[in-house]
XYZ file of C-alpha atoms in Angstrom:
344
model
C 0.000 0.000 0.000
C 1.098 3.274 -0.384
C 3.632 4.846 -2.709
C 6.691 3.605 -4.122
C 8.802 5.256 -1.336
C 11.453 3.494 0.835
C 10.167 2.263 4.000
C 12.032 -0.194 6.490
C 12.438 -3.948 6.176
C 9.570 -4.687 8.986
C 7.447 -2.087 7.379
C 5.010 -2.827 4.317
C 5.568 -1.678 0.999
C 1.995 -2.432 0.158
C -0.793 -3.542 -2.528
C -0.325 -0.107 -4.942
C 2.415 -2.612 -7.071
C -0.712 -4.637 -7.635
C -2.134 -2.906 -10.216
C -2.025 -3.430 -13.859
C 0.186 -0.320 -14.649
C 2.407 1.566 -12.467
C 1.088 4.956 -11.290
C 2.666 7.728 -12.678
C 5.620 9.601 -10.892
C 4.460 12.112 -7.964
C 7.041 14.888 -7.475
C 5.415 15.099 -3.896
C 6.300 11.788 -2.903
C 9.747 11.524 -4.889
C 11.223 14.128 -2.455
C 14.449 12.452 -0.855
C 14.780 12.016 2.464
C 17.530 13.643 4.608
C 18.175 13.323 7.921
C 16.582 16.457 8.688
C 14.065 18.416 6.953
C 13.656 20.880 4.505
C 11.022 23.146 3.757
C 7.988 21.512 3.443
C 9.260 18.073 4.163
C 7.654 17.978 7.972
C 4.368 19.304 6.807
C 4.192 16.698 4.464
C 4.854 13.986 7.181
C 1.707 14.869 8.812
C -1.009 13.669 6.521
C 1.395 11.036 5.850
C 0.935 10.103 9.146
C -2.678 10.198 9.259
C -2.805 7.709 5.909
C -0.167 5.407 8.033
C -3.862 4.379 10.249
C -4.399 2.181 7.084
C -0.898 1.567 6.498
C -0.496 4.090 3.570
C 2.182 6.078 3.012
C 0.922 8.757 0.083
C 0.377 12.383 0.940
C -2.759 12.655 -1.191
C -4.360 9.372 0.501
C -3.513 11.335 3.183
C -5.088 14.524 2.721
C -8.105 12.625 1.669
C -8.638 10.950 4.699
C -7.980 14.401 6.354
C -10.466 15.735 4.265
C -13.110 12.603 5.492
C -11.793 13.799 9.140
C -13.418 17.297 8.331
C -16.457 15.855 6.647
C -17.130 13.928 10.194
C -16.865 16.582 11.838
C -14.264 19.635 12.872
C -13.613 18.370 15.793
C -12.096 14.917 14.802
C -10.145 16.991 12.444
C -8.761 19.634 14.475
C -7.815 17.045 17.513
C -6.835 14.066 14.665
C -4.221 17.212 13.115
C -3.004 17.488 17.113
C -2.565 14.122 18.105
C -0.614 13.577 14.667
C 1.582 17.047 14.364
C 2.402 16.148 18.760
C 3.697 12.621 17.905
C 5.422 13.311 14.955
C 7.332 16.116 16.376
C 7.820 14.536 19.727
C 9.750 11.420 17.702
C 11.472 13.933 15.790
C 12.804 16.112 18.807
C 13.701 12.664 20.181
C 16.179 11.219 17.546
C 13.876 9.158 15.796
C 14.941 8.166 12.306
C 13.794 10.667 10.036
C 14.264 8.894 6.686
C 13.213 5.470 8.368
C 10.303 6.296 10.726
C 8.933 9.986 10.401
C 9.194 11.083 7.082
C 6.749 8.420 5.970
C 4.772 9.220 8.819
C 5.133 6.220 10.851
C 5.254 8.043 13.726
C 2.417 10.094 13.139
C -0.779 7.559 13.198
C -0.999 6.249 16.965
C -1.118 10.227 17.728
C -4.037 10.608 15.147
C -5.947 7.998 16.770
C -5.390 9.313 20.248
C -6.884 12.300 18.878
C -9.586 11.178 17.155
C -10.921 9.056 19.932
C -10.284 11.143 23.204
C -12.495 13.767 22.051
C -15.208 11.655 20.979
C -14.761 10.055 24.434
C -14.203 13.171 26.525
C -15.717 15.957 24.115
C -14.267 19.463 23.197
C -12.709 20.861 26.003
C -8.827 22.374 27.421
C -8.595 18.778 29.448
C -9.278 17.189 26.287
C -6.721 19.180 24.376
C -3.993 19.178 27.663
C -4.514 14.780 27.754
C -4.504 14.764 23.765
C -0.846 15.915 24.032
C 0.335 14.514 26.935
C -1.149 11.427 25.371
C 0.397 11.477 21.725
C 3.701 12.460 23.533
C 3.427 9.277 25.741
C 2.484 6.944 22.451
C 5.655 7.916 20.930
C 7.700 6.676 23.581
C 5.475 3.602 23.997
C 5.966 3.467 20.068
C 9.395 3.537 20.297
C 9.432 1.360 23.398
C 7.690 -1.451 21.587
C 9.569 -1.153 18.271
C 12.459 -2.327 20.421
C 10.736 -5.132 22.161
C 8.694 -6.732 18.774
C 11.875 -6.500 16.649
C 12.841 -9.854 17.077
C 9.899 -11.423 16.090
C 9.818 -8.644 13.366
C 6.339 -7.701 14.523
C 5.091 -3.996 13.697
C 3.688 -2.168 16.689
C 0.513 -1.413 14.434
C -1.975 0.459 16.819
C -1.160 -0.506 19.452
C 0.198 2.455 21.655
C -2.844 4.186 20.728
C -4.562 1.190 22.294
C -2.742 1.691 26.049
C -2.385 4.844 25.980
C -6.324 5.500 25.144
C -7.392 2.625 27.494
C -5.613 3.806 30.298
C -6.848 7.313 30.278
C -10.501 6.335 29.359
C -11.039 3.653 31.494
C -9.140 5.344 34.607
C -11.113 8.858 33.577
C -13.780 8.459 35.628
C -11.486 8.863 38.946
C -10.693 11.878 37.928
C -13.642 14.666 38.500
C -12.019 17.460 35.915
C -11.643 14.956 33.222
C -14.893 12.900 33.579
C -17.211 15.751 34.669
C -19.541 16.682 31.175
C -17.437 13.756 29.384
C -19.166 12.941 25.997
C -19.200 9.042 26.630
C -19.586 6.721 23.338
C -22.133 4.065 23.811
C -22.862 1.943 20.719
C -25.749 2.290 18.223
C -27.430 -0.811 20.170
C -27.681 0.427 23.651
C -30.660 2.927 21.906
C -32.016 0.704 19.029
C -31.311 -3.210 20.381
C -32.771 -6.270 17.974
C -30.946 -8.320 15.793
C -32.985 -7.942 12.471
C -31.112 -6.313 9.601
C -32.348 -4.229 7.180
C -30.581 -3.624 3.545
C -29.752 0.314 4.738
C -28.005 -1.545 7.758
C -25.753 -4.232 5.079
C -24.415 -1.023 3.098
C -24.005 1.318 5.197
C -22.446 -0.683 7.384
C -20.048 -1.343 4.553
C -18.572 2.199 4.577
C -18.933 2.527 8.058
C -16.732 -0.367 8.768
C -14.191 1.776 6.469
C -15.033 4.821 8.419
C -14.742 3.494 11.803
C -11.379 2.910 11.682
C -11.319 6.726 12.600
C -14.365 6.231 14.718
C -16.392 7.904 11.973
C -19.850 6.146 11.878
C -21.282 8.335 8.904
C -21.708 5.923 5.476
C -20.558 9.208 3.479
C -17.413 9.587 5.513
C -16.488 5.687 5.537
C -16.676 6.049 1.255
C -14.158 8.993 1.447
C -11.761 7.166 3.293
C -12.724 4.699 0.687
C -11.525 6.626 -2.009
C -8.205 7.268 -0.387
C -7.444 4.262 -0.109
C -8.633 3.762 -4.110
C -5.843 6.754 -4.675
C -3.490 4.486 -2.836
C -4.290 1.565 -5.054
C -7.086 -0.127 -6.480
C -6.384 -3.595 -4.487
C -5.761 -1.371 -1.530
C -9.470 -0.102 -1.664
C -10.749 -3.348 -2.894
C -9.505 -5.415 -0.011
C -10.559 -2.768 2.555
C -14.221 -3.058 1.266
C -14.060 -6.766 1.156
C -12.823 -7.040 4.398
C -15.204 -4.604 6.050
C -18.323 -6.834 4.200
C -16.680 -9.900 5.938
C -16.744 -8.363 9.267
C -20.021 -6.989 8.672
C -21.442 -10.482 7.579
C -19.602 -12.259 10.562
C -21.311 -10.151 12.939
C -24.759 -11.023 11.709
C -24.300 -14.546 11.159
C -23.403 -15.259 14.849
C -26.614 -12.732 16.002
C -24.856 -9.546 16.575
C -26.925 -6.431 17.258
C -28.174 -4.764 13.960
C -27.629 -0.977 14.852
C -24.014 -2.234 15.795
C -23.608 -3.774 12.309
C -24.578 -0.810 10.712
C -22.621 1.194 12.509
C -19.754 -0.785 11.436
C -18.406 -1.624 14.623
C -17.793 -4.976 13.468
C -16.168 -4.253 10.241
C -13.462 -1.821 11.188
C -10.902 -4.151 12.960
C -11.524 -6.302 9.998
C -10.525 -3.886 7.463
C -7.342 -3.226 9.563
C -6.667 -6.812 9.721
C -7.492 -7.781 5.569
C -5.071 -4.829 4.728
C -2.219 -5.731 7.066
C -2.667 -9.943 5.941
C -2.822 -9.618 2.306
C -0.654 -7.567 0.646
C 1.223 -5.347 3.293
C 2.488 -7.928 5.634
C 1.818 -11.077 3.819
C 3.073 -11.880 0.171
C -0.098 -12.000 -2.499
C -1.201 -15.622 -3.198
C -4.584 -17.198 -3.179
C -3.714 -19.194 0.115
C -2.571 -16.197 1.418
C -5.695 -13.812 0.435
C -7.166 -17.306 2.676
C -5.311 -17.005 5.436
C -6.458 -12.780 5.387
C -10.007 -14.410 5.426
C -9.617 -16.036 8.184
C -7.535 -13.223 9.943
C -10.601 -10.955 9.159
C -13.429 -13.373 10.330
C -10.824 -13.820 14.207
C -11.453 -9.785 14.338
C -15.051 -9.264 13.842
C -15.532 -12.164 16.155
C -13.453 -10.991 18.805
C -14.886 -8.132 18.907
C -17.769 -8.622 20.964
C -15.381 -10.798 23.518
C -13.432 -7.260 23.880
C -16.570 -5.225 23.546
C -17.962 -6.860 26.572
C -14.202 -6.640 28.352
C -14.332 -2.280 27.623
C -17.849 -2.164 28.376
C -16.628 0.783 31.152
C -15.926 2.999 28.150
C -19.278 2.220 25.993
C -18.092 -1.252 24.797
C -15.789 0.482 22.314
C -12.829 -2.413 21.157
C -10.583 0.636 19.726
C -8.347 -1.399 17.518
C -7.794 -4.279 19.546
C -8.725 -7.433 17.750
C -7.136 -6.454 14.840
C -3.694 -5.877 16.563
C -4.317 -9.476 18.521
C -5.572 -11.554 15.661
C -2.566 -9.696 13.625
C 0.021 -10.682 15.622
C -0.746 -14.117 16.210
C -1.440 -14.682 12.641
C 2.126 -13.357 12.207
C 3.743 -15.276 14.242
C 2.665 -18.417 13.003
C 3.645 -17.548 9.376
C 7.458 -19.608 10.045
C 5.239 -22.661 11.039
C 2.879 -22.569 7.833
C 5.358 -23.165 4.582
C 2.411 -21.559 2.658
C 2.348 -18.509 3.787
C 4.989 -15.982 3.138
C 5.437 -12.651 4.636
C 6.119 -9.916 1.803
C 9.164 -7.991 1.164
């Protein structure tokens, strides 16, 4: 996924070389990459950082999911921009490696996320801004922390020092009167419209709104921008996101899940992160392999309740747990299964 840009050996070089004819050249994205910046260069890590959520590395997949940010709502925008511009400047000031890690804005997306989610959690307010720093500044260390530790096993941290970082400060937020007092809370769809039968408005938009919730966006509209950025990245890129969010979607209402849930896309989001990272990105293309992403997807929409019911303290939000779990396990096995390869 992503553009043509050098990345590190644990990091994916994506699905965009899928396509039937190479994209043509992008002066953006051709800009070399010093060890420090020039000019533009640091602004341009930013919505690089953003797109690095779904693993892509292209400054206009970038801007278009900024733009679906906006669309959701200015508030997931402005605080999305924060959490992303804190964490990439905190690695920066820090020594991380700017070619390696910030440039192509992998040290941007935890921040985003922290973002995103704390003020739908916790609403607009200073606390909100004050713990959306202090958090994005504590996910690049933890970033950093667990780079070091998952090396070995040549395991990416994916999401999850957004995970801890917005765990810990949700689910201990209520002990703290300042923080919790007028907080926005996020219960699901479900809690206000509970039954099980679907409807066809809850199978497609569910569909984008598995897409969208990735950035805890549960408008249809906003899930098919993202869409389209990912399209920009590559056309397999976008496919396999929209597959992947039906297969969540469908896994969720085969074993009974709530409706409003489904069409929410609650159970489609951690599957979309999961098809991305197992076909393509982390795993090398073949039809066992686009398999073995099935599978990976089906784990995450089913764990999902399982960690739904475990978060239920901060409105049964999973974050982007199951796909980081059901990721990681289905990377480690990959030396065991002579099958499956991992790419690059």
């Amino acid at each position: 996924m992503g553009s043509p840009r050098p990345v590190p050996p644990s990091e994916p070089k994506g699905l965009a070389s899928l396509s039937s004819a190479p994209a043509p050249p992008d002066p953006a994205e051709q800009t070399p990459h010093p060890e420090r910046p020039r000019g533009l260069d640091f602004l341009r890590t930013v919505p690089r950082g953003v797109a690095q959520v779904d693993f892509q590395s292209s400054l206009w997949t970038g801007l278009v999911f900024l733009v679906a940010l906006f669309v959701g709502g200015w508030r997931f925008g402005v605080f999305g921009l924060l959490g992303t511009v804190v964490a990439t400047l905190t690695a920066y000031l820090l020594g991380a490696s700017w070619p390696d890690r910030v440039s192509p804005g992998l040290e941007g997306f935890c921040g985003t996320l922290i973002g995103v989610s704390l003020v739908l959690y916790l609403d607009v307010r200073w606390m909100t801004v004050v713990l959306v720093v202090f958090g994005a500044i504590a996910g690049s260390v933890l970033t950093s922390a667990l780079s070091v530790l998952l090396a070995p096993y040549r395991l990416p941290t994916f999401t999850a020092p957004f995970c801890v970082i917005t765990t810990v400060m949700v689910v201990g937020g209520p002990s703290f009167h300042r923080i919790w007092v007028g907080h926005a809370g996020a219960a699901p769809p479900s809690a206000a419209a509970p039954g099980i039968a679907m409807t066809w408005n809850h199978f497609w938009q569910g569909t984008f709104n598995g897409v969208g919730q990735v950035f805890f966006q549960n408008k249809w509209y906003v899930g098919v921008i993202f869409l389209v950025g990912l399209f920009v990245s590559g056309w397999m890129t976008g496919l396999v996101a929209l597959v992947s969010s039906l297969i969540g979607l469908l896994t969720g209402w085969a074993l009974g899940a709530q409706a409003a849930d489904l069409g929410a896309g609650l159970y489609g989001y951690n599957s979309v992160l999961t098809g991305l990272a197992l076909f393509g990105t982390f795993i090398a293309v073949t039809p066992v392999s686009a398999a073995y992403a099935v599978i990976g997807t089906v784990s995450a929409a089913g764990l999902t309740a399982g960690v739904g019911n475990l978060f239920e303290v901060v409105g049964g939000h999973t974050l982007t747990w199951p796909f980081v779990l059901v990721t990681w396990v289905f990377l480690v096995a990959v030396p065991m299964l002579n099958k499956i390869k991992r790419a690059g």
